[in-house]
mmCIF file of C-alpha atoms in Angstrom:
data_model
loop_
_atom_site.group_PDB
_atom_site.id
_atom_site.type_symbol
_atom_site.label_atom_id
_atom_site.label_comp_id
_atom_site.label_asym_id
_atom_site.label_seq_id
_atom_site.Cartn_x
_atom_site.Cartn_y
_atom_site.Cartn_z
ATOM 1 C CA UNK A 1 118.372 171.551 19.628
ATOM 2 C CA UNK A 2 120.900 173.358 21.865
ATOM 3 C CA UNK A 3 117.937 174.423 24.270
ATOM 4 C CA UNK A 4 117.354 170.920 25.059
ATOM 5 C CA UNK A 5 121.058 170.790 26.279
ATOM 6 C CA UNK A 6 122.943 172.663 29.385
ATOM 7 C CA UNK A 7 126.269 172.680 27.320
ATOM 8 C CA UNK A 8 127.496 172.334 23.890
ATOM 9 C CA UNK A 9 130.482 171.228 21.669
ATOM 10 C CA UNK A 10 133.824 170.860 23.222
ATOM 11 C CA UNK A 11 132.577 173.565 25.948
ATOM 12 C CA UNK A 12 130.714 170.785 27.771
ATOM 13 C CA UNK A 13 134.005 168.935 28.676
ATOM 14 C CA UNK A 14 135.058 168.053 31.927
ATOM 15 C CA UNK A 15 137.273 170.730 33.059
ATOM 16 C CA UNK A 16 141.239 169.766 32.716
ATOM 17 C CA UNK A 17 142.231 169.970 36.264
ATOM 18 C CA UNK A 18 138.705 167.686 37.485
ATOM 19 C CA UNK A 19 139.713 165.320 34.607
ATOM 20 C CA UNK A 20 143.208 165.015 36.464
ATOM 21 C CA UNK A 21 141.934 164.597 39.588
ATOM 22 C CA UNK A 22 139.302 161.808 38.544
ATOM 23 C CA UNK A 23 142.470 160.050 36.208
ATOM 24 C CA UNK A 24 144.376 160.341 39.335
ATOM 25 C CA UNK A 25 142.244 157.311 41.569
ATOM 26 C CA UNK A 26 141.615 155.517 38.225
ATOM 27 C CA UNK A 27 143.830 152.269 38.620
ATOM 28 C CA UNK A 28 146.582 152.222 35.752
ATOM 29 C CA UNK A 29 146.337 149.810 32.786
ATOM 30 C CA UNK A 30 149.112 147.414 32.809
ATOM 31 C CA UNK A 31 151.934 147.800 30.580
ATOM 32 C CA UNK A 32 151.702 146.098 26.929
ATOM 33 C CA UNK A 33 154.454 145.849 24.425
ATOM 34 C CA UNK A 34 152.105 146.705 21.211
ATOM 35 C CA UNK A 35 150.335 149.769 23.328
ATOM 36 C CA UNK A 36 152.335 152.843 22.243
ATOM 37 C CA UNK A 37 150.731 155.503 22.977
ATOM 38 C CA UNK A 38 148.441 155.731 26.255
ATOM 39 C CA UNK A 39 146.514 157.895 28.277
ATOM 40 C CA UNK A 40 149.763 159.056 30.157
ATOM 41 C CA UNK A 41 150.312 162.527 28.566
ATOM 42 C CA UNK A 42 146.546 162.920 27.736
ATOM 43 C CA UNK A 43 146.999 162.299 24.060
ATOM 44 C CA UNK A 44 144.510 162.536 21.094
ATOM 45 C CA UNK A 45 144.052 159.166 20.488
ATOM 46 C CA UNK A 46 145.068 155.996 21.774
ATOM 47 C CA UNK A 47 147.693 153.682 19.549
ATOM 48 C CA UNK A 48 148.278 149.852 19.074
ATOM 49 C CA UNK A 49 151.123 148.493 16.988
ATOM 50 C CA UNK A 50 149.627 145.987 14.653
ATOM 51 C CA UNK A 51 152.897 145.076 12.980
ATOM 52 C CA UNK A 52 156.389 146.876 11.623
ATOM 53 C CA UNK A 53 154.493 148.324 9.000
ATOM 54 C CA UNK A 54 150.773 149.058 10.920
ATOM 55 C CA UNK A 55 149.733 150.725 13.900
ATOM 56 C CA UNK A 56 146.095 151.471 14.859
ATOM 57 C CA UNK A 57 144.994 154.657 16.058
ATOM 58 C CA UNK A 58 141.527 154.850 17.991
ATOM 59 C CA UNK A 59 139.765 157.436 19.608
ATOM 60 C CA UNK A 60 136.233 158.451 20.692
ATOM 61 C CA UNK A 61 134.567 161.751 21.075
ATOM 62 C CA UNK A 62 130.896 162.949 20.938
ATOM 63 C CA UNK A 63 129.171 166.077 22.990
ATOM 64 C CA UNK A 64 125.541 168.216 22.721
ATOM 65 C CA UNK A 65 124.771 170.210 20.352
ATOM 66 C CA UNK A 66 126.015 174.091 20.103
ATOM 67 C CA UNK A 67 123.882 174.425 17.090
ATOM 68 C CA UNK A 68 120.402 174.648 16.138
ATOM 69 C CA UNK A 69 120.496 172.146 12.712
ATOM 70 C CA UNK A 70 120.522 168.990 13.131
ATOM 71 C CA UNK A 71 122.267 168.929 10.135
ATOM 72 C CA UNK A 72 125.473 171.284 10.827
ATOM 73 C CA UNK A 73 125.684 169.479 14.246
ATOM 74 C CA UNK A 74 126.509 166.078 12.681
ATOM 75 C CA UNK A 75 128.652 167.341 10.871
ATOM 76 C CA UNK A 76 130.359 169.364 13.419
ATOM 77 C CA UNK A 77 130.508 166.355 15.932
ATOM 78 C CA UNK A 78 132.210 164.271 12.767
ATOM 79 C CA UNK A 79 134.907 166.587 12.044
ATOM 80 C CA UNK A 80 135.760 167.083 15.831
ATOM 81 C CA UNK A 81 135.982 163.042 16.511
ATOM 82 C CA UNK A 82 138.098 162.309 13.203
ATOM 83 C CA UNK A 83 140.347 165.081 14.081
ATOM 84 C CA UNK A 84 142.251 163.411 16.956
ATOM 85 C CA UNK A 85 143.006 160.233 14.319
ATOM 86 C CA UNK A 86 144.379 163.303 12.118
ATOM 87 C CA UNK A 87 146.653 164.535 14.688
ATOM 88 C CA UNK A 88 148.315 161.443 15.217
ATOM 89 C CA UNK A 89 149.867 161.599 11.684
ATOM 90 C CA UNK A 90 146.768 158.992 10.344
ATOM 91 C CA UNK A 91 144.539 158.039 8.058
ATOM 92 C CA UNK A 92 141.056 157.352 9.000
ATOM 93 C CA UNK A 93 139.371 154.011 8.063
ATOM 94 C CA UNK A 94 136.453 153.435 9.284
ATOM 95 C CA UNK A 95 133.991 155.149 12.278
ATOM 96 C CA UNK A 96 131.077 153.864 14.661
ATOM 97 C CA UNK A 97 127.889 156.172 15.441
ATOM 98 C CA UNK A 98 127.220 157.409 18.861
ATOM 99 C CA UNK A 99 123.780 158.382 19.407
ATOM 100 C CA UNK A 100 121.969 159.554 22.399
ATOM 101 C CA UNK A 101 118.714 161.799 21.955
ATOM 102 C CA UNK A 102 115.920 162.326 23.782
ATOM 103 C CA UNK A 103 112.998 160.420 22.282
ATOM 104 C CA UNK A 104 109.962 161.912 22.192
ATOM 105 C CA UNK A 105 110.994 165.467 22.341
ATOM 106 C CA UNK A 106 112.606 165.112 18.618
ATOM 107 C CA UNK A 107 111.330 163.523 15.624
ATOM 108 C CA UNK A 108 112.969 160.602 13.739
ATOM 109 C CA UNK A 109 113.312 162.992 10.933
ATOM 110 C CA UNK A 110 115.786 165.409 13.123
ATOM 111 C CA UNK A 111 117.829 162.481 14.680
ATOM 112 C CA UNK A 112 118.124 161.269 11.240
ATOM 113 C CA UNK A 113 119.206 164.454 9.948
ATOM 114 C CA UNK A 114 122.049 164.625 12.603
ATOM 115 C CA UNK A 115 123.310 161.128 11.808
ATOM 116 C CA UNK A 116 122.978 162.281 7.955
ATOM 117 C CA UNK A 117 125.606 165.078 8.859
ATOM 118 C CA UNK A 118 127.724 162.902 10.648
ATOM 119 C CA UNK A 119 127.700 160.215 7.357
ATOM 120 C CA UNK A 120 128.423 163.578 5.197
ATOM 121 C CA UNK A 121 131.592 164.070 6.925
ATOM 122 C CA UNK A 122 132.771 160.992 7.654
ATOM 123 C CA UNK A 123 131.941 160.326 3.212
ATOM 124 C CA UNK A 124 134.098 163.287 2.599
ATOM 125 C CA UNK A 125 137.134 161.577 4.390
ATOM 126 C CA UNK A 126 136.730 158.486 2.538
ATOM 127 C CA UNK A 127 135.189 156.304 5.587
ATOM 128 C CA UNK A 128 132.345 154.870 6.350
ATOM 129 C CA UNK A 129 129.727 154.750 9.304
ATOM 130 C CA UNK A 130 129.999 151.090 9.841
ATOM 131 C CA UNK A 131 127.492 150.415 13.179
ATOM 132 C CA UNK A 132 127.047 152.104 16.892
ATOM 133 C CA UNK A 133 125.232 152.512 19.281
ATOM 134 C CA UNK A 134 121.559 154.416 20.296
ATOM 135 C CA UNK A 135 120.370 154.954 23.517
ATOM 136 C CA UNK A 136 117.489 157.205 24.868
ATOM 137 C CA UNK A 137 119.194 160.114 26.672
ATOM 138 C CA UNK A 138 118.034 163.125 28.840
ATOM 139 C CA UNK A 139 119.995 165.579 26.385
ATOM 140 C CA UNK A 140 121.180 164.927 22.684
ATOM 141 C CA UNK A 141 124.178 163.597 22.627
ATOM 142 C CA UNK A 142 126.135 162.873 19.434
ATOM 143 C CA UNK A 143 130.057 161.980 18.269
ATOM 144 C CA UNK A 144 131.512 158.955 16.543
ATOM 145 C CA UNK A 145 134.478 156.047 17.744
ATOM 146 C CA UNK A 146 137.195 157.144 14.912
ATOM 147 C CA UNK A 147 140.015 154.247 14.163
ATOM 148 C CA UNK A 148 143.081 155.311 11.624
ATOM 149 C CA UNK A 149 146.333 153.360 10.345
ATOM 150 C CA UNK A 150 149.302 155.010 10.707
ATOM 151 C CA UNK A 151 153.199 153.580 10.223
ATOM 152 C CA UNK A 152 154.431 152.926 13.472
ATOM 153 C CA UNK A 153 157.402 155.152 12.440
ATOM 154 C CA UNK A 154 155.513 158.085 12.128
ATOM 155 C CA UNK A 155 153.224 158.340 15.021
ATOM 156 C CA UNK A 156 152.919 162.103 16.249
ATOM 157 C CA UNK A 157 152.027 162.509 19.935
ATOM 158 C CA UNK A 158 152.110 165.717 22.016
ATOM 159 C CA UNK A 159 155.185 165.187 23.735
ATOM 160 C CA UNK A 160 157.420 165.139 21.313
ATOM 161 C CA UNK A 161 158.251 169.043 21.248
ATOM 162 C CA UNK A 162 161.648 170.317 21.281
ATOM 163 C CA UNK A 163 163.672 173.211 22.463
ATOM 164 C CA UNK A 164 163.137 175.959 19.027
ATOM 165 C CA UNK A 165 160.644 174.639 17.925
ATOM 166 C CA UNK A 166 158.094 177.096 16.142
ATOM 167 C CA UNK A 167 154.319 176.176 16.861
ATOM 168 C CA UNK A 168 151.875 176.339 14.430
ATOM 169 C CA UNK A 169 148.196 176.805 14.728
ATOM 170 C CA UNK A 170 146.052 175.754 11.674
ATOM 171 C CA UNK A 171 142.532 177.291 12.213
ATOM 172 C CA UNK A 172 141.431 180.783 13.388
ATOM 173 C CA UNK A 173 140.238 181.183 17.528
ATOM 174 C CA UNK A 174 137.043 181.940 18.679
ATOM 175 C CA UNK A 175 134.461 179.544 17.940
ATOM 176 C CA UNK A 176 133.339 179.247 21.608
ATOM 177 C CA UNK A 177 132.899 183.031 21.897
ATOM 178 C CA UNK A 178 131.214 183.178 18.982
ATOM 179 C CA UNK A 179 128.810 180.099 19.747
ATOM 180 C CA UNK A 180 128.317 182.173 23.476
ATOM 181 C CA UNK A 181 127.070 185.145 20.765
ATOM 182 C CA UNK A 182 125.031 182.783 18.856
ATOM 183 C CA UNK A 183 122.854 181.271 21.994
ATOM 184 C CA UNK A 184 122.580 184.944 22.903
ATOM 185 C CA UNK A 185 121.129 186.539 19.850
ATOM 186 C CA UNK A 186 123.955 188.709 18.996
ATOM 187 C CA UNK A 187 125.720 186.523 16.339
ATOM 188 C CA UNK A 188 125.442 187.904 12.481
ATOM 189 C CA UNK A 189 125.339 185.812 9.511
ATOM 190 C CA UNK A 190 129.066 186.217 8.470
ATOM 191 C CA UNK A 191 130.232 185.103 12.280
ATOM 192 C CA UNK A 192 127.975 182.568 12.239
ATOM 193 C CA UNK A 193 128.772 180.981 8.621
ATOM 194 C CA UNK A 194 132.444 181.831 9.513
ATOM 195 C CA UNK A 195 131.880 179.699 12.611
ATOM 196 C CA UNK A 196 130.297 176.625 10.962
ATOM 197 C CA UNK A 197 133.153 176.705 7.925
ATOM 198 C CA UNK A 198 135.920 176.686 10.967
ATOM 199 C CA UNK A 199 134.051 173.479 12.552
ATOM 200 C CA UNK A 200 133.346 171.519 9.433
ATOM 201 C CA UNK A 201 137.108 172.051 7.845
ATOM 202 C CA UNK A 202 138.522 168.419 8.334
ATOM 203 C CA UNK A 203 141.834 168.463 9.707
ATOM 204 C CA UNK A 204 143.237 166.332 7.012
ATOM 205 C CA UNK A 205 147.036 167.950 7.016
ATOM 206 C CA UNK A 206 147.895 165.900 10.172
ATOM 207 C CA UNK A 207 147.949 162.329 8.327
ATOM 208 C CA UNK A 208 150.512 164.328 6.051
ATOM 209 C CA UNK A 209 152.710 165.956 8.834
ATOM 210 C CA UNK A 210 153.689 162.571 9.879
ATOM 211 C CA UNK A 211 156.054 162.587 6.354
ATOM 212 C CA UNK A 212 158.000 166.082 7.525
ATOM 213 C CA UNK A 213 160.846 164.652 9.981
ATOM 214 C CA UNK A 214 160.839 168.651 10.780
ATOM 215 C CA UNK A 215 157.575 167.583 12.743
ATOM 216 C CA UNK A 216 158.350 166.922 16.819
ATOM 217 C CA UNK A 217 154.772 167.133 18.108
ATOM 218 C CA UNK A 218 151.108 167.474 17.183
ATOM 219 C CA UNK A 219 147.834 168.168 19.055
ATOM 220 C CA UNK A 220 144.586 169.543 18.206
ATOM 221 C CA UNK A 221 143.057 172.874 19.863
ATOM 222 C CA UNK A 222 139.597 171.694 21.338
ATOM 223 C CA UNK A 223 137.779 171.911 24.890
ATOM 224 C CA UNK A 224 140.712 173.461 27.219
ATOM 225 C CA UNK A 225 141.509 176.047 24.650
ATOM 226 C CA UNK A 226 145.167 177.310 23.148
ATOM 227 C CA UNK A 227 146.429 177.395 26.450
ATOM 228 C CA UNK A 228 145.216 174.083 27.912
ATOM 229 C CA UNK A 229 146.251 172.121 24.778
ATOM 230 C CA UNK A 230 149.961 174.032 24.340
ATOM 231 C CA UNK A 231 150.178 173.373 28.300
ATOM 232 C CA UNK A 232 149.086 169.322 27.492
ATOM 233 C CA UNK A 233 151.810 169.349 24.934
ATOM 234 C CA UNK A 234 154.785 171.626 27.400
ATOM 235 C CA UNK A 235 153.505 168.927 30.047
ATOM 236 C CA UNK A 236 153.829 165.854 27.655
ATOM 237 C CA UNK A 237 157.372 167.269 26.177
ATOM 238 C CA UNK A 238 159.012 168.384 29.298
ATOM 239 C CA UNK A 239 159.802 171.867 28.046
ATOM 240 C CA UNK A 240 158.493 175.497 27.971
ATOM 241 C CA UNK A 241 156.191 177.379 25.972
ATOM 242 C CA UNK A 242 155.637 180.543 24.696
ATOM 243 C CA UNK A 243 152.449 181.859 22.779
ATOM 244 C CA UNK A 244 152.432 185.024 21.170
ATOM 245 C CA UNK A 245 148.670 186.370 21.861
ATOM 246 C CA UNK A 246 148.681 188.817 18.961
ATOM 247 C CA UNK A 247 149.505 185.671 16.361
ATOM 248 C CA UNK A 248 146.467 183.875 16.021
ATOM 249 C CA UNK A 249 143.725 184.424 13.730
ATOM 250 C CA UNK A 250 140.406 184.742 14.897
ATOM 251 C CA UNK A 251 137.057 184.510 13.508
ATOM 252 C CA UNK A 252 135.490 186.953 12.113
ATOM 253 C CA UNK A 253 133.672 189.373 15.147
ATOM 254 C CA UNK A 254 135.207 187.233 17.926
ATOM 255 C CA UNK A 255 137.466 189.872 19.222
ATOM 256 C CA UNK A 256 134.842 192.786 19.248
ATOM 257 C CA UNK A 257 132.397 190.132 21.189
ATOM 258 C CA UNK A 258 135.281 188.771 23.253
ATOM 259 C CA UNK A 259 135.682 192.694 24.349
ATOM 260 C CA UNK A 260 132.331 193.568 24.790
ATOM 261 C CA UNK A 261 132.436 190.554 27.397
ATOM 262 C CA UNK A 262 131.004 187.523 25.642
ATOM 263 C CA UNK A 263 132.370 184.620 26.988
ATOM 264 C CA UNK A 264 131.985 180.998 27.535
ATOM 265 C CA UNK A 265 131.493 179.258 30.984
ATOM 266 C CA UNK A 266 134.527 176.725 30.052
ATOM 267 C CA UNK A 267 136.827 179.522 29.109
ATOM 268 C CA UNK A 268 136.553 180.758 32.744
ATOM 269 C CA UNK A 269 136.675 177.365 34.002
ATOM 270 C CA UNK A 270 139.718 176.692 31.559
ATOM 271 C CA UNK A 271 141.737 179.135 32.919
ATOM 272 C CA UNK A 272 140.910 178.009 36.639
ATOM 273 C CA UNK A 273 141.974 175.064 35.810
ATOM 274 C CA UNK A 274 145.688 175.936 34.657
ATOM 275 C CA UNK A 275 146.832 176.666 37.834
ATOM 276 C CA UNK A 276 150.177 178.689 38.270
ATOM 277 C CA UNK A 277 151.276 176.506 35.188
ATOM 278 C CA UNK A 278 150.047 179.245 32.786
ATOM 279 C CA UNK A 279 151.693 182.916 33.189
ATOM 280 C CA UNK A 280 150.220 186.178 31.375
ATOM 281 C CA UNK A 281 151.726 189.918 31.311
ATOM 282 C CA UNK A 282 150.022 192.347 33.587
ATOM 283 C CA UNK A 283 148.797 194.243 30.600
ATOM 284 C CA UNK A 284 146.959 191.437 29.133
ATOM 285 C CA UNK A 285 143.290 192.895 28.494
ATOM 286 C CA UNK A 286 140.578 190.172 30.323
ATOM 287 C CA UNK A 287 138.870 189.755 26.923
ATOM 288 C CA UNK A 288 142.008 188.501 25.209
ATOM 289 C CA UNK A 289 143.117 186.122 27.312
ATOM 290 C CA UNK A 290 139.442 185.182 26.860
ATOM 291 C CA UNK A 291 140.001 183.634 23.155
ATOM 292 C CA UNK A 292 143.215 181.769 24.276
ATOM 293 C CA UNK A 293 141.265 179.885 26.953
ATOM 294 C CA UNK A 294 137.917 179.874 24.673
ATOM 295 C CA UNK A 295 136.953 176.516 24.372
ATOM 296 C CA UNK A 296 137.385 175.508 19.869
ATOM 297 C CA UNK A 297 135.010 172.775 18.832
ATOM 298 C CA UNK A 298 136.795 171.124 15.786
ATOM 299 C CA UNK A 299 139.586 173.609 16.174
ATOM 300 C CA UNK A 300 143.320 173.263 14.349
ATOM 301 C CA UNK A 301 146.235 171.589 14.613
ATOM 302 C CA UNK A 302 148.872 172.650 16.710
ATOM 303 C CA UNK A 303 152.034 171.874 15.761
ATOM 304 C CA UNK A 304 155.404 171.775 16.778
ATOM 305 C CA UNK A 305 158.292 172.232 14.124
ATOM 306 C CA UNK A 306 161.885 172.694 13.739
ATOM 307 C CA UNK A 307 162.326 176.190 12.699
ATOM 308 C CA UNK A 308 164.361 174.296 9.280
ATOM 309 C CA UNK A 309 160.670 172.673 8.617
ATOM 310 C CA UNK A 310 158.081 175.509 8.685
ATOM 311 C CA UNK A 311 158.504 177.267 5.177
ATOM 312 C CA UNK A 312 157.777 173.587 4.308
ATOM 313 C CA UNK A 313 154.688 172.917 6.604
ATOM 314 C CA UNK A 314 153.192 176.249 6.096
ATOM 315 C CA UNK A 315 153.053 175.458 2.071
ATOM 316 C CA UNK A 316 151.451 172.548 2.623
ATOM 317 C CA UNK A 317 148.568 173.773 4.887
ATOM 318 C CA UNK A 318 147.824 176.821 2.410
ATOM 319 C CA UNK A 319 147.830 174.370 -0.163
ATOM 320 C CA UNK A 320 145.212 172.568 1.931
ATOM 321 C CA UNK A 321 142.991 174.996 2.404
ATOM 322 C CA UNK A 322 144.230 176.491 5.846
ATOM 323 C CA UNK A 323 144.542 179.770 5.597
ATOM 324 C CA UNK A 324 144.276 181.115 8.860
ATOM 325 C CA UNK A 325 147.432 179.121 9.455
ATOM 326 C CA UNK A 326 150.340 181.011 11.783
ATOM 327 C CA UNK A 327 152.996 180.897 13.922
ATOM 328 C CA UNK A 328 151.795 181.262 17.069
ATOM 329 C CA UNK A 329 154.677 180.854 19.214
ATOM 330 C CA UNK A 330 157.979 178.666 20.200
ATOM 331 C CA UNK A 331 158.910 176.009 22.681
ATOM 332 C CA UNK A 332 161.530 176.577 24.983
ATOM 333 C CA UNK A 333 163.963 174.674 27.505
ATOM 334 C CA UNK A 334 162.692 174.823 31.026
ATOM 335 C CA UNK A 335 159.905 173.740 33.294
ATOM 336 C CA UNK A 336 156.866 172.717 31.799
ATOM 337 C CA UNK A 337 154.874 176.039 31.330
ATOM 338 C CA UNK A 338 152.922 178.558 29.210
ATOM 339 C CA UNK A 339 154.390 182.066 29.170
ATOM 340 C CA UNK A 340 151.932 184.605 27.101
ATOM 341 C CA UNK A 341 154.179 187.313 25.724
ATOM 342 C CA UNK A 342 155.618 188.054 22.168
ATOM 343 C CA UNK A 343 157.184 185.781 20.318
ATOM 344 C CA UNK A 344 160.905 186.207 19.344
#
């Protein structure tokens, strides 16, 4: 499948600082009482209050395929979509189907295996596929409209961060170097079942970080990369960042093939697009800061805690299932920024 497509997974996003620039002459929606969170701070999902007790959380995301099965990228496609209801603190409901592919080049029998993924997925968070639409594209194209329910209480946005603050990423880094690998040949069988587990892990801790009042602010780590999302979230909060680029985890082989100068063409664009709003140390090896602007299809939760909180949060992720779960870095008072050094 990916050879009938020019990109793949979150990699095939517009990059950050185009998306800016094409927000920029798009004519603001007018203000509505029940609309709480917009596209103002270039949140996860958008959310409507329903009532004191109700607030709907809707998103939509879809891409081409940065795997061969049909199979794996329905699933893939699933997880990535229901993760921004997850990291607003809800609970999915219900999803619709997004469907593009290129009739006549695949058979019923693949399409229907990529919807069958999606269903899989969606089945394993307790919704269902209830409709969407088809159409007959140049390139496959796949992804799902997610809607959640969340108490309007406990809605977690990205700009919510707070001077000390410890951020916490969920999943392990590299799943666009290692899908660059993949398309190239050089991928093994443990980076590329690694890879698959890391896109197919639902990120089902968000709809329970909305109960931790430790909890500022919540994002999750897709197409712009650690940086781009922490930078979202510094933006969105008003305050400073700080990553630590030895804290992450990252899959299995993606450092050696990160060093051996496997890339992505949106990690390069990624980084272009930060500006002078992103600042590294002059020793920072090419190939590292690589994986922070890699581009993570389904990737993890970042999260933004009170220092008080984080014993608590971290329990609950391993608990979960996550793992590769670390502190990755801290937020800080001062202009909105990434700074890559050590953590204190």
């Amino acid at each position: 499948m990916t050879s009938l497509a020019h990109g793949g997974g979150c990699g095939c996003k517009i990059a950050p600082d185009v998306l800016q620039s094409i927000l920029a002459s798009t004519p603001q929606a007018a203000p509505f009482a029940n609309l709480m969170v917009g596209a103002e701070t270039s949140d996860d999902a958008a959310v409507w209050r329903l009532n004191d007790e109700q607030a709907l959380v809707a998103t939509t995301d879809f891409f081409m395929p940065m795997v061969d099965d049909p199979f794996d990228f329905g699933r893939i496609a699933a997880t990535n979509a229901l993760s921004d209801v997850y990291a607003m603190g809800a609970t999915p409901i219900f999803a619709l189907a997004i469907v593009g592919m290129p009739i006549g080049q695949l058979s019923a029998e693949t399409i229907g295996k990529v919807l069958q993924g999606g269903a899989s997925v969606c089945a394993a968070a307790g919704v269902p596929i209830a409709g969407g639409h088809s159409i007959d594209s140049v390139e496959p194209i796949y992804g799902l409209v997610a809607l959640g329910l969340v108490h309007p209480d406990r809605v977690l946005t990205n700009r919510g961060a707070q001077a000390g603050d410890v951020l916490i990423l969920t999943k392990a880094l590299g799943v666009g170097v290692l899908s660059a690998a993949f398309k190239q040949g050089r991928l093994d069988e443990e980076g590329y079942a690694a890879m698959i587990a890391s896109m197919t892990q639902l990120n089902t801790p968000g709809a329970g970080l909305s109960a931790f009042p430790a909890v500022h602010a919540v994002t999750d780590v897709t197409g712009f990369g650690l940086l781009g999302h922490a930078l979202e979230m510094a933006r969105g909060s008003g305050v400073a960042v700080e990553i630590d680029p030895t804290a992450p985890v990252y899959l299995p082989g993606a450092g050696d093939l990160a060093a051996d100068g496997v890339r992505t063409g949106a990690s390069t664009r990624n980084w272009a697009a930060y500006g002078g709003s992103v600042t590294l140390p002059p020793d920072l090896p090419v190939w590292r800061r690589d994986l922070l602007t890699d581009p993570q299809t389904a990737g993890g939760l970042l999260i933004s805690a009170a220092p008080e909180g984080v014993e608590a949060v971290m329990d609950m992720l391993c608990a979960m299932g996550f793992s590769a779960s670390r502190c990755v870095g801290r937020v800080m008072t001062g202009a909105p920024s990434v700074i890559v050094g050590r953590s204190a």
